[in-house]
Amino acid sequence: MSDALPDGVRRLSIDGRERLATRGAPVYGEPQTDEGWRAWDPGRSKLGAMLELGMDLGLDGGERVLYLGAASGTTVSHVADFAGPTYAVEFAPRPARDLVGVAEDRDNLFPLLKDAREPETYAHVVESDLDCLIQDVATRGQSTVAVRNRQFLAPDGRLLAAIKARSEDVLVDPSEVFGDVLDELREGYRILETERLDRFHDDHLAVVAEPK
């Protein structure tokens, strides 16, 4: 566990309590400071929850990032506030339209209306040897998605994944689901750290890993 935060992420008093914050244009009605720092709500962001829980994500700031499952841009907007080039993959057209709007205020955020299960469809756009792959997809076969997209990571890059048990199987105990997903992830990754996110997100497991 680590209390270190990436450059560009702070803990600030906002609305009378200490919150994670990044500096950028607001996206989802989050409270802000007069200096433009906006609260990062861990209840609406799995990556924010991972930082709030003190996981060692290996982020320093300025990383080149591929974000899978960007949705309407809640979390990836915070990532783009402190990262370098950030490629944001979203499959559903409606949230992807919102994501495009978020990117209008962030020159380093590149929305891609693509399916994360088919990395060959965006391999010609996304850089190779990226520093970080962040995954938050609501689909069965989350480990397969991570392994297929490993091709974009540098040898010393990191996978930061939020695994949704109910996306894999609604009838099986989440702990059993997580065990199976981790076994499958080990086909392409070394697992560095895991943490249940139930304090903020029910039936989710955070995974930090590096490519083999």
CSV table of C-alpha atoms in Angstrom, one decimal:
chain,number,residue,atom,x,y,z
A,1,MET,CA,0.0,0.0,0.0
A,2,SER,CA,1.1,3.5,-0.7
A,3,ASP,CA,0.0,7.0,0.1
A,4,ALA,CA,1.9,8.5,-2.8
A,5,LEU,CA,-0.2,10.3,-5.4
A,6,PRO,CA,0.7,11.1,-9.0
A,7,ASP,CA,1.8,14.6,-9.9
A,8,GLY,CA,-1.3,16.4,-10.7
A,9,VAL,CA,-3.4,14.6,-8.1
A,10,ARG,CA,-3.8,16.2,-4.6
A,11,ARG,CA,-5.8,15.8,-1.4
A,12,LEU,CA,-7.5,19.0,-0.7
A,13,SER,CA,-10.3,20.4,1.5
A,14,ILE,CA,-13.3,20.8,-0.8
A,15,ASP,CA,-16.8,21.4,0.6
A,16,GLY,CA,-15.4,21.0,4.1
A,17,ARG,CA,-13.8,17.6,3.8
A,18,GLU,CA,-10.6,16.1,2.4
A,19,ARG,CA,-11.0,14.8,-1.1
A,20,LEU,CA,-8.8,13.6,-4.0
A,21,ALA,CA,-8.7,16.3,-6.7
A,22,THR,CA,-7.3,17.0,-10.2
A,23,ARG,CA,-7.2,20.3,-12.0
A,24,GLY,CA,-9.3,20.6,-15.1
A,25,ALA,CA,-12.7,21.5,-16.6
A,26,PRO,CA,-15.6,20.1,-14.6
A,27,VAL,CA,-17.4,17.1,-16.1
A,28,TYR,CA,-20.1,15.6,-13.8
A,29,GLY,CA,-21.1,18.4,-11.4
A,30,GLU,CA,-18.2,17.7,-9.0
A,31,PRO,CA,-17.4,20.5,-6.5
A,32,GLN,CA,-14.4,22.7,-7.3
A,33,THR,CA,-12.0,25.1,-5.6
A,34,ASP,CA,-11.5,28.6,-6.8
A,35,GLU,CA,-8.1,27.5,-8.3
A,36,GLY,CA,-9.8,25.0,-10.6
A,37,TRP,CA,-9.2,21.8,-8.7
A,38,ARG,CA,-12.2,19.4,-8.9
A,39,ALA,CA,-13.1,16.7,-6.5
A,40,TRP,CA,-12.5,13.1,-7.7
A,41,ASP,CA,-15.4,11.0,-6.2
A,42,PRO,CA,-14.2,7.5,-5.5
A,43,GLY,CA,-17.9,6.4,-5.3
A,44,ARG,CA,-18.2,7.2,-9.0
A,45,SER,CA,-14.7,6.1,-10.1
A,46,LYS,CA,-13.0,2.7,-9.6
A,47,LEU,CA,-9.6,4.2,-10.2
A,48,GLY,CA,-10.4,7.0,-7.7
A,49,ALA,CA,-11.4,4.3,-5.2
A,50,MET,CA,-8.0,2.5,-5.8
A,51,LEU,CA,-6.2,5.7,-5.0
A,52,GLU,CA,-8.4,6.4,-2.0
A,53,LEU,CA,-7.6,2.9,-0.6
A,54,GLY,CA,-3.9,3.6,-1.0
A,55,MET,CA,-3.0,1.1,-3.6
A,56,ASP,CA,0.4,1.4,-5.3
A,57,LEU,CA,-0.7,2.1,-8.9
A,58,GLY,CA,2.8,3.0,-10.1
A,59,LEU,CA,1.5,6.3,-11.4
A,60,ASP,CA,3.8,9.4,-11.3
A,61,GLY,CA,1.9,11.7,-13.7
A,62,GLY,CA,2.5,12.2,-17.4
A,63,GLU,CA,1.9,8.6,-18.3
A,64,ARG,CA,0.8,7.6,-21.8
A,65,VAL,CA,-2.5,5.8,-21.1
A,66,LEU,CA,-5.0,3.5,-22.9
A,67,TYR,CA,-8.3,3.6,-21.0
A,68,LEU,CA,-10.8,0.8,-21.8
A,69,GLY,CA,-14.5,1.4,-20.9
A,70,ALA,CA,-14.3,5.2,-20.8
A,71,ALA,CA,-18.1,5.6,-20.8
A,72,SER,CA,-19.1,9.2,-20.6
A,73,GLY,CA,-15.8,10.3,-19.3
A,74,THR,CA,-16.1,10.6,-15.5
A,75,THR,CA,-12.9,8.8,-14.6
A,76,VAL,CA,-10.9,9.2,-17.8
A,77,SER,CA,-11.3,13.0,-17.5
A,78,HIS,CA,-9.5,12.9,-14.2
A,79,VAL,CA,-6.8,10.7,-15.8
A,80,ALA,CA,-6.3,13.1,-18.6
A,81,ASP,CA,-5.9,15.9,-16.1
A,82,PHE,CA,-2.7,14.4,-14.9
A,83,ALA,CA,-1.5,12.0,-17.6
A,84,GLY,CA,0.0,12.5,-21.0
A,85,PRO,CA,-1.7,11.2,-24.2
A,86,THR,CA,-4.8,9.3,-23.1
A,87,TYR,CA,-6.6,7.0,-25.5
A,88,ALA,CA,-10.2,6.4,-24.4
A,89,VAL,CA,-12.1,3.4,-25.8
A,90,GLU,CA,-15.9,3.3,-25.5
A,91,PHE,CA,-18.2,0.9,-27.3
A,92,ALA,CA,-21.7,2.5,-26.7
A,93,PRO,CA,-22.5,5.5,-29.0
A,94,ARG,CA,-24.5,7.5,-26.4
A,95,PRO,CA,-21.8,7.8,-23.7
A,96,ALA,CA,-19.2,8.1,-26.5
A,97,ARG,CA,-20.9,11.3,-27.5
A,98,ASP,CA,-20.5,12.7,-24.0
A,99,LEU,CA,-16.9,11.6,-24.0
A,100,VAL,CA,-16.2,13.6,-27.2
A,101,GLY,CA,-17.6,16.6,-25.3
A,102,VAL,CA,-15.2,16.0,-22.4
A,103,ALA,CA,-12.3,15.8,-24.8
A,104,GLU,CA,-13.1,19.2,-26.2
A,105,ASP,CA,-11.5,20.7,-23.0
A,106,ARG,CA,-8.6,18.3,-23.0
A,107,ASP,CA,-6.1,18.3,-25.9
A,108,ASN,CA,-4.5,15.1,-24.7
A,109,LEU,CA,-7.7,13.0,-24.6
A,110,PHE,CA,-8.5,11.0,-27.7
A,111,PRO,CA,-12.0,9.3,-27.7
A,112,LEU,CA,-12.3,6.1,-29.8
A,113,LEU,CA,-15.7,4.6,-30.5
A,114,LYS,CA,-14.4,1.0,-30.6
A,115,ASP,CA,-15.0,-2.4,-28.9
A,116,ALA,CA,-12.2,-3.1,-26.3
A,117,ARG,CA,-12.6,-6.8,-27.2
A,118,GLU,CA,-11.3,-6.1,-30.6
A,119,PRO,CA,-8.0,-4.2,-30.2
A,120,GLU,CA,-7.1,-4.8,-33.8
A,121,THR,CA,-9.7,-2.2,-34.8
A,122,TYR,CA,-7.8,0.6,-33.1
A,123,ALA,CA,-4.2,-0.7,-33.2
A,124,HIS,CA,-3.4,1.7,-36.0
A,125,VAL,CA,-4.4,4.7,-33.9
A,126,VAL,CA,-3.1,3.9,-30.4
A,127,GLU,CA,0.6,4.2,-29.6
A,128,SER,CA,2.7,1.1,-28.6
A,129,ASP,CA,4.8,0.8,-25.5
A,130,LEU,CA,2.3,2.7,-23.3
A,131,ASP,CA,2.9,3.2,-19.7
A,132,CYS,CA,-0.5,2.3,-18.4
A,133,LEU,CA,-3.6,0.3,-19.4
A,134,ILE,CA,-6.7,1.1,-17.3
A,135,GLN,CA,-9.6,-1.2,-17.7
A,136,ASP,CA,-13.2,-0.7,-16.5
A,137,VAL,CA,-15.4,-2.7,-18.9
A,138,ALA,CA,-18.8,-4.3,-18.1
A,139,THR,CA,-18.5,-7.4,-20.2
A,140,ARG,CA,-18.0,-11.1,-19.7
A,141,GLY,CA,-14.4,-12.1,-20.4
A,142,GLN,CA,-12.7,-9.2,-18.7
A,143,SER,CA,-9.4,-11.1,-18.4
A,144,THR,CA,-9.5,-11.8,-22.1
A,145,VAL,CA,-9.9,-8.1,-22.8
A,146,ALA,CA,-6.9,-7.3,-20.7
A,147,VAL,CA,-4.7,-10.0,-22.3
A,148,ARG,CA,-5.7,-9.0,-25.8
A,149,ASN,CA,-4.8,-5.3,-25.1
A,150,ARG,CA,-1.5,-6.2,-23.4
A,151,GLN,CA,0.1,-5.6,-26.9
A,152,PHE,CA,0.0,-1.8,-26.3
A,153,LEU,CA,1.9,-1.9,-23.0
A,154,ALA,CA,5.6,-1.3,-22.5
A,155,PRO,CA,7.4,-4.2,-20.8
A,156,ASP,CA,7.5,-2.1,-17.6
A,157,GLY,CA,3.9,-0.8,-18.0
A,158,ARG,CA,1.0,-1.4,-15.6
A,159,LEU,CA,-2.4,-2.8,-15.9
A,160,LEU,CA,-4.9,-1.2,-13.5
A,161,ALA,CA,-8.2,-3.1,-13.8
A,162,ALA,CA,-11.5,-3.0,-12.0
A,163,ILE,CA,-13.0,-6.5,-12.3
A,164,LYS,CA,-16.8,-6.6,-12.0
A,165,ALA,CA,-18.0,-10.0,-10.7
A,166,ARG,CA,-21.6,-9.5,-11.9
A,167,SER,CA,-20.4,-8.9,-15.4
A,168,GLU,CA,-18.9,-12.4,-15.4
A,169,ASP,CA,-21.6,-14.4,-13.6
A,170,VAL,CA,-24.5,-13.1,-11.5
A,171,LEU,CA,-25.1,-16.5,-9.8
A,172,VAL,CA,-21.5,-17.3,-8.6
A,173,ASP,CA,-20.0,-15.9,-5.5
A,174,PRO,CA,-17.8,-12.9,-6.3
A,175,SER,CA,-14.8,-14.4,-4.6
A,176,GLU,CA,-14.9,-17.4,-6.8
A,177,VAL,CA,-15.3,-15.2,-9.9
A,178,PHE,CA,-12.3,-13.1,-8.9
A,179,GLY,CA,-10.2,-16.2,-8.4
A,180,ASP,CA,-11.1,-17.5,-11.9
A,181,VAL,CA,-10.4,-14.1,-13.5
A,182,LEU,CA,-7.0,-13.8,-11.8
A,183,ASP,CA,-6.0,-17.2,-13.0
A,184,GLU,CA,-6.9,-16.2,-16.5
A,185,LEU,CA,-5.0,-12.9,-16.2
A,186,ARG,CA,-1.9,-14.8,-15.2
A,187,GLU,CA,-1.7,-16.0,-18.8
A,188,GLY,CA,-0.4,-12.6,-19.7
A,189,TYR,CA,0.4,-10.7,-16.5
A,190,ARG,CA,2.1,-10.9,-13.2
A,191,ILE,CA,-0.3,-9.8,-10.4
A,192,LEU,CA,1.3,-7.2,-8.1
A,193,GLU,CA,-1.6,-6.3,-5.9
A,194,THR,CA,-5.4,-6.8,-5.5
A,195,GLU,CA,-8.0,-5.1,-3.3
A,196,ARG,CA,-11.7,-5.5,-2.9
A,197,LEU,CA,-13.5,-2.2,-3.7
A,198,ASP,CA,-16.7,-3.0,-1.7
A,199,ARG,CA,-16.3,0.2,0.4
A,200,PHE,CA,-17.1,2.1,-2.7
A,201,HIS,CA,-18.2,-0.4,-5.4
A,202,ASP,CA,-20.0,-3.6,-4.6
A,203,ASP,CA,-18.6,-6.9,-6.0
A,204,HIS,CA,-15.6,-5.3,-7.6
A,205,LEU,CA,-11.9,-6.3,-7.4
A,206,ALA,CA,-9.1,-3.9,-8.2
A,207,VAL,CA,-6.0,-5.5,-9.8
A,208,VAL,CA,-2.6,-4.0,-10.4
A,209,ALA,CA,-0.4,-6.1,-12.7
A,210,GLU,CA,2.5,-6.0,-15.2
A,211,PRO,CA,2.9,-7.8,-18.5
A,212,LYS,CA,4.9,-11.0,-18.5
